[in-house]
mmCIF file of C-alpha atoms and ligand atoms in Angstrom:
data_model
loop_
_atom_site.group_PDB
_atom_site.id
_atom_site.type_symbol
_atom_site.label_atom_id
_atom_site.label_comp_id
_atom_site.label_asym_id
_atom_site.label_seq_id
_atom_site.Cartn_x
_atom_site.Cartn_y
_atom_site.Cartn_z
ATOM 1 C CA MET P 1 -10.706 -33.416 -53.041
ATOM 2 C CA VAL P 2 -14.182 -33.294 -54.463
ATOM 3 C CA GLN P 3 -15.963 -36.604 -55.112
ATOM 4 C CA GLY P 4 -17.932 -35.893 -58.296
ATOM 5 C CA SER P 5 -20.388 -33.432 -56.767
ATOM 6 C CA SER P 6 -20.729 -29.718 -57.314
ATOM 7 C CA ALA P 7 -21.829 -29.213 -53.715
ATOM 8 C CA ALA P 8 -18.912 -31.018 -52.082
ATOM 9 C CA ALA P 9 -16.151 -28.978 -50.490
ATOM 10 C CA ALA P 10 -12.577 -29.248 -51.779
ATOM 11 C CA ILE P 11 -10.286 -30.911 -49.224
ATOM 12 C CA GLY P 12 -6.581 -30.731 -49.890
ATOM 13 C CA THR P 13 -3.308 -31.871 -48.391
ATOM 14 C CA GLY P 14 -2.970 -30.184 -45.020
ATOM 15 C CA GLY P 15 -6.694 -30.662 -44.288
ATOM 16 C CA ASN P 16 -7.834 -27.267 -45.595
ATOM 17 C CA VAL P 17 -11.490 -27.068 -46.518
ATOM 18 C CA SER P 18 -12.589 -24.609 -49.165
ATOM 19 C CA LEU P 19 -16.245 -23.983 -49.931
ATOM 20 C CA ASP P 20 -15.210 -22.261 -53.150
ATOM 21 C CA THR P 21 -15.080 -25.350 -55.334
ATOM 22 C CA ALA P 22 -14.206 -25.518 -59.013
ATOM 23 C CA ALA P 23 -17.860 -26.397 -59.675
ATOM 24 C CA ASP P 24 -18.924 -23.210 -57.890
ATOM 25 C CA ARG P 25 -16.488 -21.152 -59.924
ATOM 26 C CA TYR P 26 -17.060 -22.667 -63.349
ATOM 27 C CA GLY P 27 -20.520 -24.281 -63.102
ATOM 28 C CA VAL P 28 -21.626 -27.791 -64.009
ATOM 29 C CA LYS P 29 -22.390 -28.755 -67.639
ATOM 30 C CA PRO P 30 -25.219 -31.053 -68.763
ATOM 31 C CA TYR P 31 -24.139 -34.704 -68.922
ATOM 32 C CA PRO P 32 -23.946 -35.654 -72.624
ATOM 33 C CA ASP P 33 -25.838 -38.408 -74.414
ATOM 34 C CA LEU P 34 -23.221 -41.097 -75.154
ATOM 35 C CA ALA P 35 -24.805 -42.584 -78.282
ATOM 36 C CA TYR P 36 -22.380 -43.507 -81.087
ATOM 37 C CA THR P 37 -23.902 -41.334 -83.807
ATOM 38 C CA PRO P 38 -22.728 -41.005 -87.444
ATOM 39 C CA GLU P 39 -21.495 -37.485 -86.548
ATOM 40 C CA ILE P 40 -19.326 -38.901 -83.744
ATOM 41 C CA ALA P 41 -18.080 -41.740 -85.950
ATOM 42 C CA GLU P 42 -16.973 -39.216 -88.581
ATOM 43 C CA ALA P 43 -15.439 -36.738 -86.123
ATOM 44 C CA THR P 44 -13.406 -39.429 -84.326
ATOM 45 C CA ALA P 45 -12.324 -41.403 -87.417
ATOM 46 C CA PRO P 46 -8.869 -39.670 -87.646
ATOM 47 C CA ILE P 47 -8.246 -40.515 -83.973
ATOM 48 C CA TYR P 48 -9.211 -44.145 -84.492
ATOM 49 C CA GLU P 49 -6.709 -44.291 -87.355
ATOM 50 C CA LYS P 50 -3.904 -43.638 -84.805
ATOM 51 C CA VAL P 51 -4.976 -46.373 -82.390
ATOM 52 C CA ARG P 52 -6.370 -49.056 -84.679
ATOM 53 C CA HIS P 53 -3.267 -51.272 -84.126
ATOM 54 C CA VAL P 54 -4.043 -51.492 -80.410
ATOM 55 C CA ILE P 55 -7.828 -50.942 -80.077
ATOM 56 C CA PRO P 56 -10.077 -53.454 -81.911
ATOM 57 C CA ALA P 57 -12.706 -51.837 -84.197
ATOM 58 C CA ILE P 58 -15.499 -53.441 -82.170
ATOM 59 C CA GLU P 59 -14.408 -51.433 -79.092
ATOM 60 C CA TRP P 60 -14.252 -48.022 -80.757
ATOM 61 C CA PRO P 61 -18.025 -47.255 -80.559
ATOM 62 C CA VAL P 62 -17.655 -47.489 -76.766
ATOM 63 C CA HIS P 63 -14.675 -45.103 -76.555
ATOM 64 C CA ALA P 64 -15.626 -42.680 -79.348
ATOM 65 C CA PRO P 65 -18.561 -40.851 -77.664
ATOM 66 C CA TYR P 66 -16.385 -40.207 -74.603
ATOM 67 C CA VAL P 67 -13.486 -39.011 -76.753
ATOM 68 C CA TYR P 68 -15.815 -36.723 -78.721
ATOM 69 C CA HIS P 69 -17.532 -35.143 -75.696
ATOM 70 C CA ILE P 70 -14.311 -34.829 -73.672
ATOM 71 C CA ASN P 71 -12.706 -32.923 -76.549
ATOM 72 C CA ARG P 72 -15.817 -30.753 -76.947
ATOM 73 C CA LEU P 73 -16.055 -29.916 -73.236
ATOM 74 C CA LYS P 74 -12.313 -29.335 -72.992
ATOM 75 C CA ALA P 75 -12.606 -26.663 -75.688
ATOM 76 C CA GLU P 76 -15.728 -25.132 -74.082
ATOM 77 C CA ARG P 77 -13.995 -24.909 -70.714
ATOM 78 C CA GLY P 78 -10.637 -23.721 -72.108
ATOM 79 C CA ALA P 79 -8.953 -26.654 -70.349
ATOM 80 C CA ILE P 80 -5.906 -28.673 -71.346
ATOM 81 C CA ILE P 81 -5.318 -32.346 -70.678
ATOM 82 C CA LEU P 82 -1.823 -33.408 -69.638
ATOM 83 C CA ALA P 83 -1.346 -37.172 -69.932
ATOM 84 C CA HIS P 84 1.519 -39.308 -68.747
ATOM 85 C CA ASN P 85 3.115 -41.831 -71.126
ATOM 86 C CA TYR P 86 1.501 -44.678 -69.113
ATOM 87 C CA GLN P 87 -2.066 -43.635 -69.939
ATOM 88 C CA THR P 88 -4.039 -46.011 -72.168
ATOM 89 C CA PRO P 89 -4.019 -45.304 -75.948
ATOM 90 C CA GLU P 90 -7.583 -43.929 -76.094
ATOM 91 C CA ILE P 91 -6.508 -41.261 -73.580
ATOM 92 C CA TYR P 92 -2.959 -40.742 -74.859
ATOM 93 C CA HIS P 93 -3.961 -40.440 -78.535
ATOM 94 C CA GLY P 94 -7.647 -39.558 -78.113
ATOM 95 C CA VAL P 95 -7.958 -36.661 -75.665
ATOM 96 C CA ALA P 96 -4.510 -35.518 -74.452
ATOM 97 C CA ASP P 97 -3.116 -32.126 -75.505
ATOM 98 C CA ILE P 98 0.307 -32.784 -74.031
ATOM 99 C CA VAL P 99 1.872 -36.185 -73.389
ATOM 100 C CA GLY P 100 5.193 -36.897 -71.766
ATOM 101 C CA ASP P 101 7.257 -38.051 -68.820
ATOM 102 C CA SER P 102 7.062 -36.442 -65.378
ATOM 103 C CA LEU P 103 9.565 -33.707 -66.235
ATOM 104 C CA GLN P 104 7.891 -32.782 -69.518
ATOM 105 C CA LEU P 105 4.441 -32.639 -67.887
ATOM 106 C CA ALA P 106 5.754 -30.396 -65.087
ATOM 107 C CA GLN P 107 7.416 -28.098 -67.642
ATOM 108 C CA GLU P 108 4.279 -27.932 -69.787
ATOM 109 C CA ALA P 109 2.085 -27.214 -66.764
ATOM 110 C CA ALA P 110 4.370 -24.291 -65.912
ATOM 111 C CA LYS P 111 4.268 -22.929 -69.495
ATOM 112 C CA SER P 112 0.567 -23.430 -70.161
ATOM 113 C CA GLN P 113 -1.736 -20.448 -70.696
ATOM 114 C CA ALA P 114 -4.854 -22.535 -69.922
ATOM 115 C CA GLU P 115 -6.701 -21.705 -66.719
ATOM 116 C CA ILE P 116 -7.800 -25.306 -66.137
ATOM 117 C CA ILE P 117 -5.471 -28.331 -66.169
ATOM 118 C CA VAL P 118 -6.852 -31.868 -66.197
ATOM 119 C CA GLN P 119 -4.040 -34.191 -65.133
ATOM 120 C CA CYS P 120 -4.312 -37.719 -66.500
ATOM 121 C CA GLY P 121 -1.695 -39.405 -64.386
ATOM 122 C CA VAL P 122 -1.235 -40.111 -60.704
ATOM 123 C CA HIS P 123 -1.888 -37.773 -57.803
ATOM 124 C CA PHE P 124 1.693 -36.585 -57.264
ATOM 125 C CA MET P 125 1.745 -35.403 -60.892
ATOM 126 C CA ALA P 126 -1.420 -33.342 -60.371
ATOM 127 C CA GLU P 127 0.080 -31.921 -57.172
ATOM 128 C CA THR P 128 3.236 -30.974 -59.076
ATOM 129 C CA SER P 129 1.114 -29.044 -61.583
ATOM 130 C CA LYS P 130 -0.707 -27.277 -58.744
ATOM 131 C CA ILE P 131 2.596 -26.483 -57.016
ATOM 132 C CA LEU P 132 3.907 -24.866 -60.206
ATOM 133 C CA CYS P 133 0.617 -23.162 -61.113
ATOM 134 C CA PRO P 134 -1.038 -22.125 -57.834
ATOM 135 C CA GLU P 135 -3.413 -19.745 -59.607
ATOM 136 C CA LYS P 136 -4.749 -22.420 -61.972
ATOM 137 C CA THR P 137 -7.495 -24.958 -61.352
ATOM 138 C CA VAL P 138 -5.944 -28.430 -61.394
ATOM 139 C CA LEU P 139 -8.281 -31.409 -61.635
ATOM 140 C CA ILE P 140 -7.586 -35.131 -61.486
ATOM 141 C CA PRO P 141 -10.159 -37.684 -62.709
ATOM 142 C CA ASP P 142 -9.493 -39.989 -59.729
ATOM 143 C CA SER P 143 -7.778 -38.619 -56.645
ATOM 144 C CA HIS P 144 -7.094 -42.165 -55.401
ATOM 145 C CA ALA P 145 -4.576 -42.674 -58.210
ATOM 146 C CA GLY P 146 -1.575 -43.010 -55.890
ATOM 147 C CA CYS P 147 1.968 -44.308 -56.241
ATOM 148 C CA SER P 148 3.883 -46.785 -54.070
ATOM 149 C CA LEU P 149 6.900 -44.472 -54.061
ATOM 150 C CA ALA P 150 4.929 -41.394 -52.986
ATOM 151 C CA ALA P 151 3.260 -43.478 -50.252
ATOM 152 C CA SER P 152 6.597 -44.683 -48.865
ATOM 153 C CA ILE P 153 7.726 -41.447 -47.191
ATOM 154 C CA THR P 154 6.352 -38.398 -45.362
ATOM 155 C CA GLY P 155 7.602 -34.903 -44.631
ATOM 156 C CA GLU P 156 8.248 -36.005 -41.040
ATOM 157 C CA ASP P 157 10.529 -38.804 -42.332
ATOM 158 C CA VAL P 158 12.536 -36.193 -44.247
ATOM 159 C CA ARG P 159 12.940 -34.048 -41.128
ATOM 160 C CA LEU P 160 14.242 -37.102 -39.218
ATOM 161 C CA LEU P 161 16.657 -37.925 -42.042
ATOM 162 C CA ARG P 162 18.005 -34.376 -41.919
ATOM 163 C CA GLU P 163 18.571 -34.728 -38.174
ATOM 164 C CA ALA P 164 20.445 -37.984 -38.754
ATOM 165 C CA HIS P 165 22.591 -36.450 -41.547
ATOM 166 C CA PRO P 166 23.071 -32.763 -40.656
ATOM 167 C CA GLY P 167 24.112 -30.531 -43.556
ATOM 168 C CA VAL P 168 23.612 -33.193 -46.251
ATOM 169 C CA PRO P 169 21.438 -31.858 -49.117
ATOM 170 C CA VAL P 170 18.223 -33.732 -49.886
ATOM 171 C CA VAL P 171 16.955 -34.545 -53.384
ATOM 172 C CA ALA P 172 13.383 -35.846 -53.756
ATOM 173 C CA TYR P 173 12.190 -37.766 -56.768
ATOM 174 C CA VAL P 174 9.016 -36.042 -58.049
ATOM 175 C CA ASN P 175 7.169 -39.257 -57.149
ATOM 176 C CA THR P 176 6.545 -37.800 -53.683
ATOM 177 C CA THR P 177 3.745 -35.827 -52.003
ATOM 178 C CA ALA P 178 3.790 -32.024 -51.750
ATOM 179 C CA ASP P 179 4.500 -32.428 -48.025
ATOM 180 C CA VAL P 180 7.795 -34.203 -48.851
ATOM 181 C CA LYS P 181 8.717 -31.757 -51.622
ATOM 182 C CA ALA P 182 8.276 -28.934 -49.095
ATOM 183 C CA GLU P 183 11.025 -30.417 -46.890
ATOM 184 C CA VAL P 184 13.755 -31.030 -49.487
ATOM 185 C CA ASP P 185 16.344 -28.897 -51.279
ATOM 186 C CA ILE P 186 15.506 -29.861 -54.849
ATOM 187 C CA CYS P 187 13.418 -32.351 -56.834
ATOM 188 C CA CYS P 188 14.486 -34.611 -59.672
ATOM 189 C CA THR P 189 12.831 -36.908 -62.185
ATOM 190 C CA SER P 190 14.194 -40.051 -63.774
ATOM 191 C CA SER P 191 15.336 -37.979 -66.750
ATOM 192 C CA ASN P 192 17.509 -35.516 -64.815
ATOM 193 C CA ALA P 193 18.405 -37.345 -61.561
ATOM 194 C CA LEU P 194 22.172 -37.570 -62.184
ATOM 195 C CA GLU P 195 22.358 -33.943 -63.320
ATOM 196 C CA VAL P 196 20.413 -32.757 -60.251
ATOM 197 C CA VAL P 197 22.604 -34.711 -57.816
ATOM 198 C CA GLU P 198 25.823 -33.400 -59.407
ATOM 199 C CA SER P 199 24.476 -29.816 -59.566
ATOM 200 C CA LEU P 200 24.608 -29.635 -55.769
ATOM 201 C CA GLY P 201 28.418 -29.804 -55.669
ATOM 202 C CA ALA P 202 28.254 -31.938 -52.502
ATOM 203 C CA LYS P 203 30.306 -35.039 -51.620
ATOM 204 C CA GLU P 204 27.245 -36.680 -50.101
ATOM 205 C CA VAL P 205 23.558 -36.379 -51.037
ATOM 206 C CA ILE P 206 20.355 -37.895 -49.649
ATOM 207 C CA MET P 207 18.228 -39.104 -52.534
ATOM 208 C CA LEU P 208 14.753 -40.371 -51.781
ATOM 209 C CA PRO P 209 12.525 -42.341 -51.858
ATOM 210 C CA ASP P 210 13.424 -44.756 -54.683
ATOM 211 C CA GLN P 211 16.283 -47.048 -53.662
ATOM 212 C CA TYR P 212 16.695 -48.280 -57.265
ATOM 213 C CA LEU P 213 16.789 -44.880 -58.941
ATOM 214 C CA ALA P 214 19.301 -43.885 -56.240
ATOM 215 C CA ALA P 215 21.411 -47.005 -56.919
ATOM 216 C CA TRP P 216 21.384 -46.242 -60.659
ATOM 217 C CA VAL P 217 22.564 -42.664 -60.037
ATOM 218 C CA ALA P 218 25.198 -43.923 -57.546
ATOM 219 C CA SER P 219 26.583 -46.216 -60.263
ATOM 220 C CA GLN P 220 27.360 -43.152 -62.438
ATOM 221 C CA THR P 221 28.777 -40.614 -59.985
ATOM 222 C CA ASP P 222 31.418 -40.167 -57.297
ATOM 223 C CA VAL P 223 28.859 -38.467 -55.042
ATOM 224 C CA LYS P 224 28.003 -40.703 -52.092
ATOM 225 C CA ILE P 225 24.248 -41.388 -52.148
ATOM 226 C CA ILE P 226 22.240 -42.037 -49.013
ATOM 227 C CA THR P 227 18.818 -43.384 -49.864
ATOM 228 C CA TRP P 228 15.415 -44.543 -48.585
ATOM 229 C CA ASN P 229 13.904 -48.002 -49.025
ATOM 230 C CA GLY P 230 11.009 -47.053 -51.314
ATOM 231 C CA ALA P 231 10.336 -48.898 -54.576
ATOM 232 C CA CYS P 232 7.927 -48.778 -57.483
ATOM 233 C CA GLU P 233 5.538 -51.711 -57.168
ATOM 234 C CA VAL P 234 5.454 -52.075 -60.973
ATOM 235 C CA HIS P 235 9.171 -51.939 -61.819
ATOM 236 C CA GLU P 236 10.436 -53.938 -58.833
ATOM 237 C CA ARG P 237 8.600 -56.989 -60.196
ATOM 238 C CA PHE P 238 10.929 -57.346 -63.199
ATOM 239 C CA THR P 239 13.905 -59.678 -62.783
ATOM 240 C CA GLY P 240 17.243 -60.116 -64.499
ATOM 241 C CA ASP P 241 16.440 -63.833 -65.034
ATOM 242 C CA GLU P 242 13.287 -62.923 -66.945
ATOM 243 C CA LEU P 243 15.228 -60.620 -69.270
ATOM 244 C CA ARG P 244 18.006 -63.198 -69.844
ATOM 245 C CA ALA P 245 15.318 -65.696 -70.868
ATOM 246 C CA TYR P 246 13.980 -63.253 -73.476
ATOM 247 C CA ARG P 247 17.509 -62.693 -74.813
ATOM 248 C CA GLU P 248 18.261 -66.407 -74.963
ATOM 249 C CA ALA P 249 15.033 -66.932 -76.941
ATOM 250 C CA ASP P 250 16.025 -64.175 -79.409
ATOM 251 C CA PRO P 251 19.583 -62.756 -79.186
ATOM 252 C CA SER P 252 18.664 -59.902 -81.581
ATOM 253 C CA ILE P 253 16.194 -58.384 -79.116
ATOM 254 C CA ARG P 254 17.045 -54.932 -77.711
ATOM 255 C CA ILE P 255 16.144 -54.316 -74.076
ATOM 256 C CA ILE P 256 15.399 -50.856 -72.689
ATOM 257 C CA ALA P 257 14.503 -50.237 -69.062
ATOM 258 C CA HIS P 258 13.257 -47.559 -66.684
ATOM 259 C CA PRO P 259 15.674 -46.654 -63.844
ATOM 260 C CA GLU P 260 13.047 -47.592 -61.239
ATOM 261 C CA CYS P 261 13.985 -51.242 -62.008
ATOM 262 C CA PRO P 262 16.302 -53.179 -59.668
ATOM 263 C CA PRO P 263 20.049 -53.241 -60.526
ATOM 264 C CA ASP P 264 20.049 -56.843 -61.868
ATOM 265 C CA VAL P 265 17.419 -55.761 -64.417
ATOM 266 C CA LEU P 266 19.320 -52.632 -65.457
ATOM 267 C CA ALA P 267 22.469 -54.758 -65.871
ATOM 268 C CA GLU P 268 20.684 -56.596 -68.717
ATOM 269 C CA ALA P 269 19.437 -53.434 -70.473
ATOM 270 C CA ASP P 270 20.943 -51.933 -73.642
ATOM 271 C CA PHE P 271 19.568 -48.540 -72.604
ATOM 272 C CA THR P 272 18.186 -47.063 -69.377
ATOM 273 C CA GLY P 273 16.159 -43.851 -69.204
ATOM 274 C CA SER P 274 12.936 -42.075 -68.306
ATOM 275 C CA THR P 275 9.746 -42.925 -70.173
ATOM 276 C CA ALA P 276 10.344 -40.044 -72.624
ATOM 277 C CA LYS P 277 13.964 -41.072 -73.148
ATOM 278 C CA MET P 278 12.868 -44.649 -73.858
ATOM 279 C CA ILE P 279 10.434 -43.373 -76.500
ATOM 280 C CA GLY P 280 13.181 -41.177 -77.995
ATOM 281 C CA TRP P 281 15.529 -44.186 -78.099
ATOM 282 C CA VAL P 282 12.976 -46.312 -80.025
ATOM 283 C CA GLN P 283 12.357 -43.481 -82.514
ATOM 284 C CA LYS P 284 16.100 -42.943 -83.086
ATOM 285 C CA GLU P 285 17.300 -46.567 -83.128
ATOM 286 C CA ASN P 286 14.246 -48.049 -84.865
ATOM 287 C CA PRO P 287 15.081 -51.549 -83.525
ATOM 288 C CA GLY P 288 13.621 -54.662 -85.192
ATOM 289 C CA LYS P 289 12.377 -55.998 -81.873
ATOM 290 C CA VAL P 290 12.390 -54.245 -78.510
ATOM 291 C CA LEU P 291 11.488 -55.207 -74.983
ATOM 292 C CA MET P 292 10.344 -52.155 -72.991
ATOM 293 C CA VAL P 293 10.882 -52.899 -69.341
ATOM 294 C CA THR P 294 8.280 -50.559 -67.919
ATOM 295 C CA GLU P 295 4.516 -50.129 -67.559
ATOM 296 C CA CYS P 296 2.921 -51.820 -70.556
ATOM 297 C CA SER P 297 0.543 -49.122 -71.873
ATOM 298 C CA MET P 298 3.620 -47.235 -72.981
ATOM 299 C CA ALA P 299 4.496 -49.896 -75.557
ATOM 300 C CA ASP P 300 0.926 -49.613 -76.936
ATOM 301 C CA ASN P 301 1.290 -45.837 -77.244
ATOM 302 C CA VAL P 302 4.661 -45.989 -78.970
ATOM 303 C CA ALA P 303 3.640 -48.948 -81.155
ATOM 304 C CA SER P 304 0.983 -46.771 -82.803
ATOM 305 C CA GLU P 305 3.752 -44.429 -83.974
ATOM 306 C CA ALA P 306 6.401 -47.064 -84.788
ATOM 307 C CA PRO P 307 4.573 -49.686 -86.883
ATOM 308 C CA ASP P 308 7.844 -51.313 -88.098
ATOM 309 C CA VAL P 309 9.060 -52.115 -84.594
ATOM 310 C CA GLU P 310 8.011 -55.352 -82.904
ATOM 311 C CA PHE P 311 7.281 -54.728 -79.225
ATOM 312 C CA VAL P 312 7.603 -57.485 -76.653
ATOM 313 C CA ARG P 313 5.374 -56.581 -73.708
ATOM 314 C CA PRO P 314 6.063 -58.184 -70.341
ATOM 315 C CA CYS P 315 2.799 -56.678 -69.177
ATOM 316 C CA ASN P 316 3.138 -55.041 -65.777
ATOM 317 C CA LEU P 317 0.331 -52.507 -65.344
ATOM 318 C CA CYS P 318 0.376 -49.653 -62.851
ATOM 319 C CA PRO P 319 -2.954 -50.020 -61.021
ATOM 320 C CA HIS P 320 -2.857 -46.347 -60.051
ATOM 321 C CA MET P 321 -2.387 -45.041 -63.593
ATOM 322 C CA LYS P 322 -5.192 -47.359 -64.720
ATOM 323 C CA ARG P 323 -7.684 -45.648 -62.399
ATOM 324 C CA ILE P 324 -7.772 -42.829 -64.942
ATOM 325 C CA GLN P 325 -10.378 -43.769 -67.548
ATOM 326 C CA LEU P 326 -12.436 -41.927 -70.170
ATOM 327 C CA PRO P 327 -15.733 -41.908 -68.155
ATOM 328 C CA LYS P 328 -13.924 -40.318 -65.198
ATOM 329 C CA ILE P 329 -12.288 -37.709 -67.456
ATOM 330 C CA LEU P 330 -15.725 -36.837 -68.822
ATOM 331 C CA ASP P 331 -17.072 -36.508 -65.244
ATOM 332 C CA THR P 332 -14.159 -34.199 -64.458
ATOM 333 C CA LEU P 333 -15.099 -31.843 -67.276
ATOM 334 C CA VAL P 334 -18.842 -31.996 -66.592
ATOM 335 C CA TYR P 335 -18.674 -31.586 -62.794
ATOM 336 C CA MET P 336 -15.265 -29.855 -62.434
ATOM 337 C CA SER P 337 -14.103 -32.511 -59.983
ATOM 338 C CA GLU P 338 -11.824 -33.630 -58.347
ATOM 339 C CA GLU P 339 -9.884 -30.472 -57.607
ATOM 340 C CA VAL P 340 -6.355 -30.540 -56.187
ATOM 341 C CA VAL P 341 -6.115 -28.106 -53.284
ATOM 342 C CA LEU P 342 -2.875 -27.587 -51.360
ATOM 343 C CA ASP P 343 -2.062 -25.727 -48.201
ATOM 344 C CA PRO P 344 -0.589 -22.454 -49.618
ATOM 345 C CA MET P 345 2.392 -22.352 -47.208
ATOM 346 C CA MET P 346 3.326 -25.945 -47.963
ATOM 347 C CA ALA P 347 2.857 -25.397 -51.698
ATOM 348 C CA ALA P 348 5.137 -22.338 -51.625
ATOM 349 C CA LYS P 349 7.908 -24.370 -49.922
ATOM 350 C CA ALA P 350 7.428 -27.262 -52.347
ATOM 351 C CA ARG P 351 7.527 -24.822 -55.299
ATOM 352 C CA ARG P 352 11.096 -23.816 -54.425
ATOM 353 C CA SER P 353 12.249 -27.453 -54.796
ATOM 354 C CA VAL P 354 10.341 -28.098 -58.022
ATOM 355 C CA GLU P 355 11.296 -24.764 -59.632
ATOM 356 C CA ARG P 356 14.928 -25.271 -58.720
ATOM 357 C CA MET P 357 14.801 -28.492 -60.765
ATOM 358 C CA VAL P 358 12.798 -27.044 -63.680
ATOM 359 C CA ASN P 359 15.182 -24.058 -63.905
ATOM 360 C CA LEU P 360 18.335 -26.168 -63.784
ATOM 361 C CA LYS P 361 20.482 -25.336 -66.810
ATOM 362 C CA SER P 362 21.966 -28.409 -68.427
HETATM 363 P P1 13P R 401 8.918 -40.818 -65.855
HETATM 364 O O1 13P R 401 9.312 -39.527 -65.239
HETATM 365 O O2 13P R 401 10.053 -41.539 -66.490
HETATM 366 O O3 13P R 401 7.771 -40.624 -66.788
HETATM 367 O O4 13P R 401 8.451 -41.806 -64.696
HETATM 368 C C1 13P R 401 7.358 -41.588 -63.881
HETATM 369 C C2 13P R 401 6.890 -42.838 -63.276
HETATM 370 O O5 13P R 401 6.061 -42.836 -62.395
HETATM 371 C C3 13P R 401 7.464 -44.066 -63.758
HETATM 372 O O6 13P R 401 6.951 -45.142 -63.067
HETATM 373 FE FE1 SF4 R 402 4.301 -44.963 -59.057
HETATM 374 FE FE2 SF4 R 402 5.375 -47.117 -60.148
HETATM 375 FE FE3 SF4 R 402 2.911 -46.397 -60.851
HETATM 376 FE FE4 SF4 R 402 5.058 -44.938 -61.644
HETATM 377 S S1 SF4 R 402 4.552 -47.027 -62.229
HETATM 378 S S2 SF4 R 402 3.143 -44.146 -60.791
HETATM 379 S S3 SF4 R 402 6.388 -45.154 -59.845
HETATM 380 S S4 SF4 R 402 3.589 -47.066 -58.803
#
């Protein structure tokens, strides 16, 4: 991965070194002047309108020049920005072309006509885009944006699991590295996990690496699930006691939770689903007051579009998602860094597992 320099080589998973960097191919642009001019104030005013509930007016002159120049450079480069639902509002509403959950971002990456994808999310999401679009240039504003689930398992671990459970199909949550995806039969996300497991027609399935997502799927199917002991460092911090306390304080509150939460948390939820499904639930149900049991930027993003709903935010931030910030996105478009480069053989094997999921007919 390139560290903000046009001269640096691109180093990808598998240790490959390529001297043909994105900066070599596309060139470096002049770094813009970040003054908050009247022209920038006027051009970004409609964007500020969308985020004014969550970004104080005094902060906008800091964000606006970045938003303006990122959007300008994005158009000049013919790039698109894919942003996960956990990105901060100035990214989600200010510069993203496509927003969504992991499945939606993977599907949009596959459909996109753009030659350059800037992935505002964590590293496994950028890898998934590269796996699906090997011919495109995929950039991530901070390649150290990891994920505790992706870090919990390696391709070698999957090979050992297969030896221990011969013939049992393996499903990998997309929150895994390309090396793991290359070793499994199919991927899943939190929005299609049950469907993927049942599509295999097997009595027993290995589902890794999230023990809680696996437990949630196991609670809804007769398929026996063998799992791994990975967990999301953000969602595992919620507790059932905490949610009961919120409900005791206000019995009218509705609680919706991500399936990466532990079972005692999900037992208290009125609805469980992926980040996109949680957003869909709020838009459909229009609850008076809702507690979103997930990363807290998401409530900010949805709050901008649902002004009548009161959001209670038990604020657990994902430190990896928060590495992606406007100045780094600007650097990405100026310097064409950091590029995601994968070993082609590994990427081809991983593509089979991701495409099998994307092509699954519901
Ligand atoms: P979604 O697929 O629901 O967006 O989840 C991704 C993730 O990392 C949640 O922590
Ligand atoms: Fe990974 Fe959890 Fe962050 Fe999602 S919220 S990217 S699962 S650490």
